[in-house]
XYZ file of N, CA and C in Angstrom:
846
model
N 0.839 -1.201 0.000
C 0.000 0.000 0.000
C 0.872 1.247 0.000
N 0.307 2.311 -0.549
C 0.904 3.625 -0.465
C -0.022 4.479 0.405
N 0.453 4.845 1.573
C -0.336 5.581 2.549
C 0.129 7.027 2.592
N -0.820 7.953 2.743
C -0.509 9.377 2.704
C -1.218 10.116 3.824
N -0.774 11.340 4.038
C -1.487 12.295 4.884
C -1.693 13.543 4.042
N -2.910 14.029 3.992
C -3.228 15.133 3.090
C -4.010 16.213 3.835
N -3.863 17.440 3.354
C -4.597 18.549 3.942
C -3.668 19.651 4.412
N -4.235 20.667 5.015
C -3.459 21.815 5.459
C -2.583 21.437 6.653
N -1.457 22.123 6.843
C -0.563 21.791 7.954
C -1.275 21.804 9.300
N -1.110 20.741 10.036
C -1.742 20.609 11.338
C -3.125 20.005 11.313
N -3.696 19.846 10.105
C -5.044 19.273 9.978
C -5.083 18.140 8.960
N -3.969 17.462 8.793
C -3.900 16.391 7.798
C -4.787 15.206 8.177
N -5.286 14.535 7.157
C -6.057 13.313 7.321
C -5.301 12.151 6.675
N -5.544 10.926 7.160
C -4.875 9.774 6.550
C -5.599 9.313 5.292
N -4.836 8.799 4.355
C -5.428 8.275 3.128
C -4.555 7.207 2.525
N -5.080 6.587 1.480
C -4.271 5.656 0.698
C -4.420 5.989 -0.774
N -3.449 5.582 -1.549
C -3.453 5.817 -2.985
C -4.028 4.584 -3.673
N -5.090 4.774 -4.476
C -5.684 3.621 -5.152
C -4.949 3.316 -6.452
N -5.428 2.327 -7.188
C -4.748 1.870 -8.389
C -4.699 2.932 -9.479
N -5.591 3.920 -9.409
C -5.613 5.005 -10.388
C -4.852 6.238 -9.918
N -4.170 6.113 -8.769
C -3.399 7.233 -8.253
C -4.211 8.255 -7.494
N -5.470 7.943 -7.184
C -6.321 8.864 -6.447
C -6.217 8.608 -4.948
N -6.397 9.675 -4.162
C -6.367 9.540 -2.717
C -7.737 9.094 -2.221
N -7.750 8.085 -1.375
C -8.966 7.609 -0.714
C -8.849 7.878 0.789
N -9.896 8.430 1.344
C -9.887 8.871 2.742
C -9.969 7.681 3.696
N -9.031 7.623 4.649
C -8.992 6.550 5.647
C -9.437 7.012 7.033
N -9.908 8.254 7.151
C -10.129 8.807 8.487
C -11.253 8.122 9.251
N -12.115 7.358 8.572
C -13.139 6.595 9.291
C -12.553 5.338 9.923
N -11.327 4.999 9.563
C -10.725 3.744 10.035
C -9.535 3.959 10.957
N -8.764 5.017 10.738
C -7.663 5.365 11.636
C -7.647 6.884 11.805
N -7.168 7.327 12.958
C -7.137 8.767 13.220
C -6.017 9.455 12.458
N -4.876 8.771 12.337
C -3.724 9.362 11.667
C -2.709 8.251 11.418
N -1.696 8.562 10.624
C -0.614 7.603 10.379
C 0.453 7.819 11.440
N 0.247 7.183 12.570
C 1.160 7.309 13.701
C 0.899 6.168 14.668
N 1.871 5.885 15.511
C 1.707 4.940 16.592
C 1.134 3.607 16.162
N 0.149 3.132 16.917
C -0.395 1.795 16.687
C -1.137 1.663 15.361
N -1.476 2.776 14.727
C -2.085 2.696 13.397
C -1.121 2.101 12.382
N 0.181 2.067 12.726
C 1.195 1.509 11.830
C 1.609 0.099 12.224
N 0.916 -0.486 13.176
C 1.241 -1.852 13.602
C 0.894 -2.855 12.509
N 1.496 -4.033 12.524
C 1.148 -5.042 11.522
C -0.341 -5.350 11.488
N -0.981 -5.388 12.657
C -2.411 -5.700 12.717
C -3.241 -4.595 12.068
N -2.901 -3.355 12.352
C -3.625 -2.233 11.765
C -3.415 -2.177 10.260
N -2.185 -2.356 9.807
C -1.922 -2.331 8.368
C -2.649 -3.461 7.652
N -2.773 -4.608 8.315
C -3.517 -5.721 7.708
C -4.990 -5.375 7.560
N -5.551 -4.683 8.555
C -6.959 -4.275 8.459
C -7.160 -3.272 7.323
N -6.212 -2.354 7.183
C -6.319 -1.378 6.095
C -6.197 -2.072 4.742
N -5.265 -3.013 4.640
C -5.061 -3.732 3.380
C -6.288 -4.527 2.970
N -7.087 -4.945 3.952
C -8.283 -5.736 3.655
C -9.439 -4.874 3.142
N -9.330 -3.557 3.268
C -10.392 -2.675 2.780
C -10.376 -2.590 1.262
N -11.533 -2.452 0.682
C -11.618 -2.180 -0.751
C -11.433 -0.678 -0.966
N -10.416 -0.260 -1.713
C -10.246 1.183 -1.943
C -11.501 1.851 -2.490
N -12.248 1.133 -3.329
C -13.456 1.714 -3.923
C -14.522 2.025 -2.876
N -14.427 1.376 -1.703
C -15.398 1.629 -0.639
C -15.073 2.876 0.165
N -13.892 3.445 -0.052
C -13.448 4.612 0.699
C -13.756 5.891 -0.072
N -14.093 6.971 0.607
C -14.399 8.222 -0.099
C -13.198 8.711 -0.913
N -13.476 9.117 -2.141
C -12.421 9.679 -2.970
C -12.201 11.137 -2.593
N -10.951 11.527 -2.479
C -10.607 12.897 -2.116
C -10.544 13.733 -3.384
N -11.302 14.797 -3.411
C -11.380 15.634 -4.613
C -10.159 16.535 -4.736
N -9.862 16.905 -5.974
C -8.819 17.883 -6.239
C -7.417 17.336 -6.050
N -6.506 18.244 -5.759
C -5.094 17.899 -5.617
C -4.574 18.512 -4.318
N -4.966 17.923 -3.174
C -4.621 18.548 -1.897
C -3.121 18.474 -1.607
N -2.691 19.377 -0.739
C -1.318 19.313 -0.238
C -1.095 17.977 0.458
N 0.105 17.427 0.283
C 0.500 16.233 1.011
C 1.351 16.629 2.203
N 0.970 16.130 3.374
C 1.795 16.320 4.555
C 2.852 15.239 4.639
N 3.661 15.297 5.672
C 4.574 14.195 5.945
C 3.782 12.902 5.977
N 4.343 11.840 5.405
C 3.609 10.571 5.340
C 3.485 9.880 6.690
N 4.134 10.415 7.715
C 3.987 9.959 9.093
C 3.744 11.204 9.932
N 2.802 11.129 10.861
C 2.632 12.245 11.790
C 3.925 12.424 12.578
N 4.121 13.581 13.166
C 5.390 13.894 13.831
C 5.877 12.731 14.683
N 7.036 12.154 14.322
C 7.507 10.958 15.042
C 8.016 11.289 16.435
N 7.962 10.305 17.317
C 8.562 10.489 18.631
C 10.069 10.559 18.548
N 10.640 9.722 17.691
C 12.080 9.735 17.452
C 12.338 9.869 15.960
N 13.269 10.729 15.590
C 13.701 10.891 14.208
C 15.218 10.730 14.234
N 15.665 9.533 13.891
C 17.061 9.135 14.034
C 17.698 9.081 12.655
N 18.949 9.480 12.564
C 19.642 9.469 11.282
C 20.941 8.682 11.398
N 21.333 8.106 10.271
C 22.586 7.361 10.170
C 23.515 8.153 9.260
N 24.684 8.498 9.755
C 25.623 9.297 8.984
C 26.660 8.452 8.278
N 27.158 8.965 7.163
C 28.296 8.361 6.454
C 28.041 6.898 6.108
N 26.820 6.602 5.648
C 26.446 5.203 5.396
C 26.677 4.781 3.945
N 27.335 5.623 3.172
C 27.772 5.266 1.825
C 29.256 5.603 1.749
N 30.085 4.649 1.361
C 31.537 4.840 1.412
C 31.976 6.029 0.575
N 31.351 6.224 -0.596
C 31.776 7.319 -1.459
C 31.346 8.675 -0.904
N 30.258 8.706 -0.119
C 29.892 9.963 0.550
C 30.862 10.255 1.688
N 31.287 9.224 2.423
C 32.292 9.434 3.463
C 33.567 10.015 2.854
N 33.932 9.514 1.668
C 35.146 10.003 1.007
C 35.016 11.465 0.626
N 33.847 11.866 0.072
C 33.693 13.270 -0.323
C 33.613 14.181 0.891
N 33.295 13.612 2.055
C 33.260 14.378 3.295
C 34.606 14.386 4.002
N 35.600 13.699 3.392
C 36.943 13.585 3.970
C 36.917 12.939 5.351
N 36.070 11.914 5.474
C 35.935 11.196 6.728
C 36.108 9.698 6.472
N 36.621 8.962 7.457
C 36.830 7.521 7.255
C 35.506 6.764 7.184
N 35.523 5.620 6.493
C 34.351 4.744 6.459
C 34.132 4.189 7.859
N 32.946 4.377 8.422
C 32.723 3.939 9.804
C 32.698 2.422 9.937
N 33.134 1.938 11.102
C 33.138 0.505 11.376
C 31.797 0.042 11.944
N 30.995 0.979 12.423
C 29.631 0.694 12.861
C 28.798 1.943 12.592
N 27.475 1.828 12.585
C 26.659 2.984 12.210
C 26.914 4.211 13.076
N 27.011 5.353 12.396
C 27.125 6.649 13.061
C 25.709 7.196 13.236
N 25.311 7.461 14.470
C 23.936 7.870 14.755
C 23.887 9.309 15.253
N 22.843 10.020 14.868
C 22.554 11.330 15.414
C 21.049 11.546 15.324
N 20.559 12.611 15.945
C 19.130 12.913 15.953
C 18.810 14.078 15.030
N 17.683 13.958 14.340
C 17.038 15.112 13.726
C 15.844 15.464 14.611
N 15.582 16.726 14.785
C 14.458 17.134 15.626
C 13.140 16.708 14.991
N 12.261 16.022 15.716
C 10.951 15.687 15.142
C 10.192 16.898 14.618
N 10.451 18.064 15.196
C 9.760 19.275 14.757
C 10.200 19.756 13.380
N 11.247 19.144 12.810
C 11.692 19.571 11.479
C 10.916 18.872 10.366
N 10.064 17.913 10.707
C 9.347 17.133 9.703
C 8.299 18.001 9.006
N 8.290 17.940 7.670
C 7.303 18.651 6.855
C 6.881 17.746 5.698
N 5.945 18.240 4.898
C 5.482 17.494 3.744
C 6.524 17.438 2.636
N 6.335 16.518 1.697
C 7.341 16.282 0.665
C 7.521 17.433 -0.311
N 6.515 18.289 -0.432
C 6.584 19.392 -1.384
C 6.495 20.758 -0.709
N 6.631 20.773 0.604
C 6.625 22.038 1.331
C 7.935 22.789 1.087
N 7.900 24.097 1.312
C 9.113 24.897 1.178
C 10.162 24.465 2.200
N 11.420 24.580 1.810
C 12.546 24.414 2.729
C 13.051 25.803 3.089
N 13.067 26.102 4.384
C 13.479 27.415 4.868
C 14.971 27.408 5.167
N 15.702 28.290 4.510
C 17.122 28.439 4.821
C 17.239 29.220 6.127
N 17.905 28.650 7.130
C 17.889 29.281 8.459
C 18.518 30.671 8.472
N 18.169 31.423 9.475
C 18.712 32.777 9.655
C 20.237 32.725 9.705
N 20.884 33.454 8.831
C 22.341 33.534 8.816
C 23.042 32.372 8.141
N 22.292 31.410 7.610
C 22.920 30.239 7.006
C 23.603 30.580 5.693
N 24.788 30.033 5.508
C 25.514 30.131 4.242
C 25.808 28.760 3.640
N 25.474 27.684 4.369
C 25.882 26.356 3.929
C 24.751 25.330 4.069
N 23.555 25.691 3.601
C 22.443 24.739 3.611
C 22.611 23.774 2.438
N 22.449 22.478 2.709
C 22.803 21.413 1.767
C 21.650 20.420 1.662
N 21.748 19.539 0.702
C 20.718 18.548 0.403
C 21.250 17.137 0.611
N 20.360 16.168 0.857
C 20.737 14.755 0.955
C 19.502 13.899 0.692
N 19.454 13.178 -0.426
C 18.374 12.229 -0.654
C 18.660 10.973 0.160
N 17.643 10.485 0.875
C 17.840 9.324 1.745
C 16.600 8.430 1.782
N 16.839 7.160 2.009
C 15.785 6.194 2.309
C 15.441 6.287 3.786
N 14.157 6.469 4.099
C 13.697 6.498 5.487
C 12.952 5.218 5.814
N 13.212 4.700 7.011
C 12.518 3.540 7.564
C 11.461 4.043 8.538
N 10.253 3.492 8.460
C 9.208 3.812 9.437
C 8.941 2.558 10.268
N 9.089 2.687 11.566
C 8.927 1.553 12.474
C 7.443 1.251 12.693
N 7.101 -0.061 12.750
C 5.716 -0.474 12.886
C 5.368 -1.142 14.198
N 6.377 -1.582 14.944
C 6.089 -2.164 16.266
C 7.295 -1.967 17.178
N 7.014 -2.011 18.470
C 8.032 -1.715 19.481
C 9.233 -2.636 19.315
N 10.416 -2.037 19.260
C 11.628 -2.811 18.978
C 12.677 -2.539 20.042
N 13.100 -3.599 20.715
C 14.163 -3.508 21.706
C 14.984 -4.789 21.655
N 16.287 -4.656 21.516
C 17.201 -5.801 21.403
C 16.745 -6.782 20.315
N 16.512 -6.234 19.150
C 16.021 -7.016 18.015
C 17.193 -7.742 17.353
N 16.989 -8.997 17.008
C 17.988 -9.736 16.231
C 17.935 -9.278 14.779
N 19.098 -9.233 14.129
C 19.133 -8.756 12.749
C 18.245 -9.593 11.835
N 18.181 -10.901 12.065
C 17.375 -11.773 11.210
C 15.883 -11.474 11.316
N 15.471 -10.832 12.409
C 14.056 -10.513 12.618
C 13.737 -9.039 12.360
N 14.744 -8.245 12.065
C 14.590 -6.790 12.113
C 13.562 -6.255 11.124
N 13.481 -6.824 9.930
C 12.557 -6.274 8.935
C 11.100 -6.452 9.337
N 10.816 -7.390 10.229
C 9.434 -7.579 10.672
C 8.965 -6.431 11.567
N 9.881 -5.577 11.996
C 9.535 -4.419 12.824
C 9.311 -3.165 11.986
N 9.445 -3.288 10.680
C 9.334 -2.142 9.781
C 7.940 -2.078 9.187
N 7.285 -0.909 9.288
C 5.969 -0.713 8.672
C 6.112 -0.393 7.197
N 7.143 0.366 6.852
C 7.320 0.752 5.456
C 8.473 1.714 5.291
N 8.541 2.277 4.087
C 9.668 3.125 3.703
C 9.162 4.404 3.054
N 10.029 5.423 3.050
C 9.668 6.705 2.448
C 10.926 7.409 1.972
N 10.719 8.398 1.130
C 11.795 9.294 0.723
C 11.985 10.351 1.805
N 13.245 10.667 2.115
C 13.573 11.746 3.038
C 14.620 12.649 2.390
N 14.436 13.953 2.502
C 15.500 14.898 2.194
C 16.103 15.321 3.529
N 17.287 14.804 3.826
C 17.963 15.133 5.082
C 18.685 16.467 4.896
N 17.894 17.541 4.868
C 18.459 18.876 4.672
C 19.415 19.173 5.831
N 20.547 19.794 5.508
C 21.629 19.951 6.478
C 22.272 21.324 6.350
N 22.606 21.935 7.484
C 23.380 23.173 7.469
C 24.788 22.830 7.934
N 25.743 22.891 6.989
C 27.070 22.330 7.250
C 27.882 23.148 8.262
N 27.729 24.467 8.277
C 28.457 25.242 9.277
C 27.972 24.893 10.679
N 26.661 24.816 10.841
C 26.117 24.432 12.144
C 26.578 23.030 12.525
N 26.671 22.158 11.524
C 26.971 20.750 11.763
C 28.433 20.503 12.129
N 29.347 21.186 11.438
C 30.764 20.796 11.538
C 31.677 21.874 12.083
N 31.243 23.114 12.136
C 32.104 24.180 12.625
C 31.755 24.519 14.076
N 32.589 25.310 14.717
C 32.359 25.599 16.127
C 32.512 24.328 16.945
N 31.495 23.980 17.710
C 31.566 22.760 18.516
C 31.324 21.498 17.692
N 30.855 21.653 16.453
C 30.760 20.508 15.562
C 29.761 19.443 15.965
N 28.618 19.830 16.476
C 27.591 18.858 16.850
C 26.604 18.705 15.699
N 26.524 17.489 15.157
C 25.740 17.262 13.947
C 24.283 17.668 14.110
N 23.705 17.412 15.277
C 22.273 17.661 15.422
C 21.934 19.137 15.223
N 22.886 20.047 15.465
C 22.611 21.475 15.274
C 22.344 21.789 13.803
N 22.973 21.045 12.907
C 22.794 21.300 11.486
C 21.749 20.450 10.815
N 21.035 19.644 11.590
C 20.119 18.673 11.001
C 18.659 18.860 11.408
N 18.404 19.667 12.430
C 17.049 19.736 12.963
C 16.362 21.063 12.802
N 16.892 21.940 11.945
C 16.261 23.255 11.748
C 14.856 23.076 11.169
N 13.971 24.034 11.379
C 12.613 23.909 10.834
C 12.634 23.630 9.339
N 11.807 22.690 8.911
C 11.614 22.236 7.519
C 12.742 21.353 7.003
N 13.681 20.948 7.860
C 14.824 20.154 7.401
C 14.521 18.653 7.315
N 13.240 18.265 7.379
C 12.915 16.844 7.299
C 11.717 16.524 6.420
N 11.725 16.903 5.133
C 10.618 16.487 4.256
C 10.523 14.964 4.162
N 9.318 14.426 4.387
C 9.082 12.979 4.329
C 7.901 12.688 3.411
N 8.062 11.720 2.521
C 6.965 11.325 1.646
C 7.421 11.312 0.196
N 6.490 11.238 -0.729
C 5.062 11.542 -0.608
C 4.239 10.485 0.121
N 4.717 9.245 0.067
C 3.932 8.151 0.621
C 4.762 7.393 1.648
N 4.069 6.692 2.533
C 4.654 5.592 3.283
C 4.320 4.335 2.489
N 5.330 3.701 1.931
C 5.129 2.508 1.105
C 5.361 1.284 1.970
N 4.351 0.453 2.138
C 4.468 -0.705 3.014
C 5.450 -1.723 2.434
N 6.001 -2.539 3.315
C 7.119 -3.403 2.936
C 6.753 -4.413 1.849
N 5.467 -4.786 1.751
C 5.079 -5.774 0.746
C 5.222 -5.246 -0.673
N 5.350 -3.925 -0.836
C 5.497 -3.336 -2.166
C 6.959 -3.127 -2.556
N 7.874 -3.478 -1.667
C 9.303 -3.280 -1.930
C 9.983 -4.643 -1.876
N 10.255 -5.214 -3.043
C 10.827 -6.558 -3.093
C 12.188 -6.617 -2.419
N 13.050 -5.657 -2.723
C 14.406 -5.644 -2.168
C 14.769 -4.211 -1.829
N 14.670 -3.871 -0.569
C 14.940 -2.503 -0.151
C 16.405 -2.142 -0.357
N 17.256 -3.140 -0.528
C 18.683 -2.884 -0.747
C 19.039 -2.831 -2.225
N 18.052 -2.530 -3.074
C 18.334 -2.369 -4.499
C 17.351 -1.374 -5.104
N 17.391 -0.138 -4.592
C 16.504 0.922 -5.067
C 17.347 2.091 -5.577
N 17.074 2.538 -6.799
C 17.764 3.703 -7.341
C 17.284 4.971 -6.647
N 18.174 5.948 -6.512
C 17.852 7.202 -5.855
C 18.574 8.347 -6.568
N 17.966 9.543 -6.505
C 18.519 10.680 -7.244
C 18.059 11.990 -6.621
N 18.793 13.057 -6.928
C 18.398 14.400 -6.493
C 18.935 15.419 -7.488
N 18.067 16.379 -7.868
C 18.427 17.479 -8.760
C 18.231 18.807 -8.029
N 19.024 19.802 -8.394
C 18.813 21.177 -7.961
C 18.682 22.029 -9.217
N 17.546 22.706 -9.353
C 17.251 23.513 -10.541
C 17.412 22.707 -11.828
N 17.031 21.420 -11.777
C 17.094 20.572 -12.957
C 18.451 19.967 -13.231
N 19.452 20.281 -12.429
C 20.801 19.720 -12.610
C 20.998 18.533 -11.677
N 21.379 17.397 -12.233
C 21.563 16.195 -11.418
C 22.757 16.368 -10.484
N 22.495 16.215 -9.200
C 23.524 16.324 -8.180
C 23.874 14.969 -7.571
N 22.858 14.154 -7.315
C 23.085 12.854 -6.693
C 22.466 11.746 -7.533
N 23.211 10.698 -7.728
C 22.718 9.463 -8.341
C 23.282 8.315 -7.518
N 22.428 7.437 -7.052
C 22.928 6.357 -6.219
C 21.945 5.218 -6.138
N 22.232 4.291 -5.254
C 21.386 3.121 -5.030
C 21.564 2.650 -3.607
N 20.476 2.162 -3.042
C 20.561 1.618 -1.679
C 21.435 0.374 -1.609
N 21.779 -0.215 -2.751
C 22.634 -1.403 -2.713
C 24.056 -1.072 -2.282
N 24.432 0.219 -2.302
C 25.789 0.586 -1.879
C 25.839 1.086 -0.439
N 24.744 0.939 0.292
C 24.782 1.278 1.717
C 25.800 0.394 2.433
N 26.539 0.974 3.353
C 27.492 0.200 4.151
C 26.738 -0.715 5.107
N 25.766 -0.165 5.793
C 24.933 -0.917 6.731
C 23.509 -0.918 6.198
N 22.960 -2.111 5.955
C 21.630 -2.235 5.388
C 20.533 -1.999 6.416
N 19.299 -1.983 5.924
C 18.141 -1.673 6.762
C 18.041 -2.615 7.957
N 18.170 -3.905 7.734
C 18.029 -4.863 8.834
C 19.074 -4.619 9.912
N 20.299 -4.371 9.486
C 21.355 -4.139 10.480
C 21.103 -2.849 11.246
N 20.642 -1.815 10.556
C 20.398 -0.532 11.216
C 19.332 -0.669 12.302
N 18.211 -1.309 11.975
C 17.149 -1.487 12.976
C 17.665 -2.313 14.148
N 18.346 -3.405 13.849
C 18.952 -4.237 14.901
C 19.888 -3.413 15.772
N 20.768 -2.664 15.140
C 21.811 -1.935 15.862
C 21.214 -0.872 16.775
N 20.313 -0.054 16.250
C 19.734 1.016 17.068
C 18.952 0.445 18.239
N 18.298 -0.702 18.025
C 17.484 -1.295 19.088
C 18.318 -1.818 20.251
N 19.623 -1.889 20.083
C 20.491 -2.288 21.195
C 20.696 -1.151 22.188
N 20.385 0.083 21.762
C 20.690 1.253 22.584
C 19.460 2.033 23.014
N 18.330 1.794 22.383
C 17.110 2.519 22.719
C 15.914 1.701 22.257
N 14.748 2.054 22.754
C 13.514 1.414 22.316
C 12.948 2.213 21.154
N 12.678 1.532 20.068
C 12.014 2.133 18.916
C 10.517 1.868 19.032
N 9.722 2.903 18.803
C 8.270 2.791 18.925
C 7.614 2.937 17.552
N 6.390 2.411 17.386
C 5.683 2.598 16.117
C 5.589 4.067 15.736
N 5.893 4.356 14.489
C 5.890 5.725 14.008
C 7.232 6.414 14.061
N 8.210 5.823 14.761
C 9.558 6.385 14.729
C 10.126 6.285 13.319
N 10.984 7.232 12.980
C 11.578 7.295 11.645
C 13.094 7.209 11.766
N 13.696 6.413 10.893
C 15.154 6.325 10.784
C 15.522 6.648 9.348
N 16.320 7.680 9.148
C 16.796 7.992 7.804
C 18.233 7.497 7.681
N 18.564 6.881 6.552
C 19.650 5.897 6.518
C 20.920 6.321 5.796
N 21.089 7.602 5.489
C 22.322 8.037 4.856
C 22.132 8.348 3.385
N 23.114 9.030 2.820
C 22.988 9.553 1.465
C 24.153 9.132 0.586
N 23.913 8.952 -0.713
C 25.012 8.696 -1.645
C 25.774 9.985 -1.935
N 26.874 9.914 -2.704
C 27.660 11.114 -2.962
C 26.912 12.117 -3.829
N 27.442 13.345 -3.829
C 26.858 14.394 -4.648
C 26.272 15.543 -3.856
N 26.520 15.581 -2.544
C 26.003 16.695 -1.748
C 26.807 17.950 -2.052
N 26.223 19.102 -1.717
C 26.871 20.368 -2.031
C 28.225 20.529 -1.367
N 28.345 20.027 -0.134
C 29.610 20.127 0.598
C 30.754 19.455 -0.150
N 30.427 18.405 -0.927
C 31.459 17.647 -1.614
C 31.820 18.179 -2.985
N 31.096 19.189 -3.477
C 31.412 19.759 -4.783
C 32.717 20.552 -4.712
N 33.343 20.728 -5.850
C 34.592 21.491 -5.924
C 34.405 22.626 -6.933
N 34.174 23.852 -6.484
C 34.065 24.265 -5.083
C 32.720 23.849 -4.495
N 32.573 23.910 -3.158
C 31.283 23.567 -2.545
C 30.152 24.410 -3.113
N 28.968 23.823 -3.160
C 27.813 24.491 -3.751
C 26.643 24.365 -2.773
N 26.163 25.464 -2.237
C 25.108 25.424 -1.241
C 23.843 26.100 -1.748
N 22.742 25.834 -1.072
C 21.444 26.318 -1.504
C 21.236 27.791 -1.164
N 20.525 28.461 -2.070
C 20.135 29.852 -1.882
C 18.613 29.945 -2.010
N 18.002 30.999 -1.504
C 16.557 31.151 -1.678
C 16.170 31.160 -3.153
N 15.026 30.546 -3.444
C 14.494 30.538 -4.799
C 14.936 29.373 -5.661
N 15.604 28.391 -5.079
C 16.032 27.223 -5.845
C 15.014 26.091 -5.672
N 15.021 25.169 -6.627
C 14.073 24.056 -6.624
C 14.838 22.741 -6.497
N 14.469 21.967 -5.479
C 15.073 20.654 -5.246
C 14.049 19.599 -5.632
N 14.426 18.670 -6.484
C 13.582 17.514 -6.790
C 14.381 16.264 -6.493
N 13.733 15.257 -5.932
C 14.427 14.044 -5.530
C 13.462 12.882 -5.506
N 14.003 11.675 -5.578
C 13.135 10.512 -5.541
C 13.908 9.232 -5.328
N 13.165 8.206 -4.976
C 13.699 6.859 -4.816
C 12.751 5.900 -5.523
N 13.322 4.968 -6.265
C 12.544 3.969 -6.993
C 11.500 3.321 -6.080
N 10.276 3.263 -6.537
C 9.125 2.655 -5.860
C 8.570 3.495 -4.714
N 9.295 4.542 -4.299
C 8.880 5.313 -3.126
C 8.382 6.707 -3.464
N 8.463 7.111 -4.741
C 7.915 8.394 -5.143
C 8.941 9.514 -5.183
N 8.436 10.725 -5.410
C 9.302 11.886 -5.589
C 8.848 13.054 -4.715
N 9.779 13.969 -4.489
C 9.525 15.195 -3.745
C 9.951 16.394 -4.592
N 9.394 17.563 -4.263
C 9.811 18.810 -4.908
C 9.668 19.945 -3.900
N 10.771 20.601 -3.603
C 10.760 21.703 -2.641
C 11.373 22.957 -3.256
N 10.877 24.100 -2.838
C 11.465 25.381 -3.173
C 12.110 25.958 -1.913
N 13.310 26.471 -2.043
C 13.981 27.074 -0.893
C 13.534 28.515 -0.728
N 13.307 28.911 0.510
C 12.903 30.283 0.814
C 13.768 30.808 1.950
N 13.925 32.113 2.000
C 14.705 32.735 3.053
C 13.936 32.745 4.369
N 14.656 32.636 5.465
C 14.043 32.755 6.788
C 13.472 34.158 6.961
N 12.325 34.250 7.605
C 11.778 35.555 7.956
C 11.159 35.469 9.329
N 11.178 36.554 10.041
C 10.677 36.575 11.420
C 9.164 36.402 11.440
């Protein structure tokens, strides 16, 4: 299934995409795409519904984040060897973890706000994992059974905040609008091999990133297993899994975002996003 949240910010409703690409309203069956609504049992109940029995949503509404604001928004850094190289950092021996602020989550086509005083706002196309059931000390062989689905994430980053001064990554990763998610939450049954999905990102129509999840250093199962050794993952939590090469920081010379630019990105089977950058205003 392809599950969505649609409507004005703060008033989104849950829906699913039918075979004709139309949104069908799910609000009579679940309150939102969060928490226990993403459990295997809940997803099975939704899958058993006939899309034709659900109200069709008229027009072309705004899409919100495909998951309501997660309790945890965890990111994996340097998870592609060639991206580590362009960052002048060694290939990690185990996953590098940091937090993105849950408050940075926005819809897939919402504007990206360049923070006040920023000179180094950057882009990163990433595969996001959405957790479907409580996970603690999960074995790697069982890890995929804890996943509700996958989504596209733009892990927008401010490199000066991230690496200069005290160099704390979370400062450059959690600014408002730095977490576009969607367009859809694609359930695991629609993704034959999550470790073989093409991914790309353009800025103003120029290809910046081309990659595939098959070159991830640590795959989805290992990531879920690994994080669950250190914290409890709850339904609706999001893990974004790293980016292939081609970020602005790695260009020669570096190339960063300015107001008025258009970012388009996508991952095979998971859909596409389109954002316009805007300047911060009080």
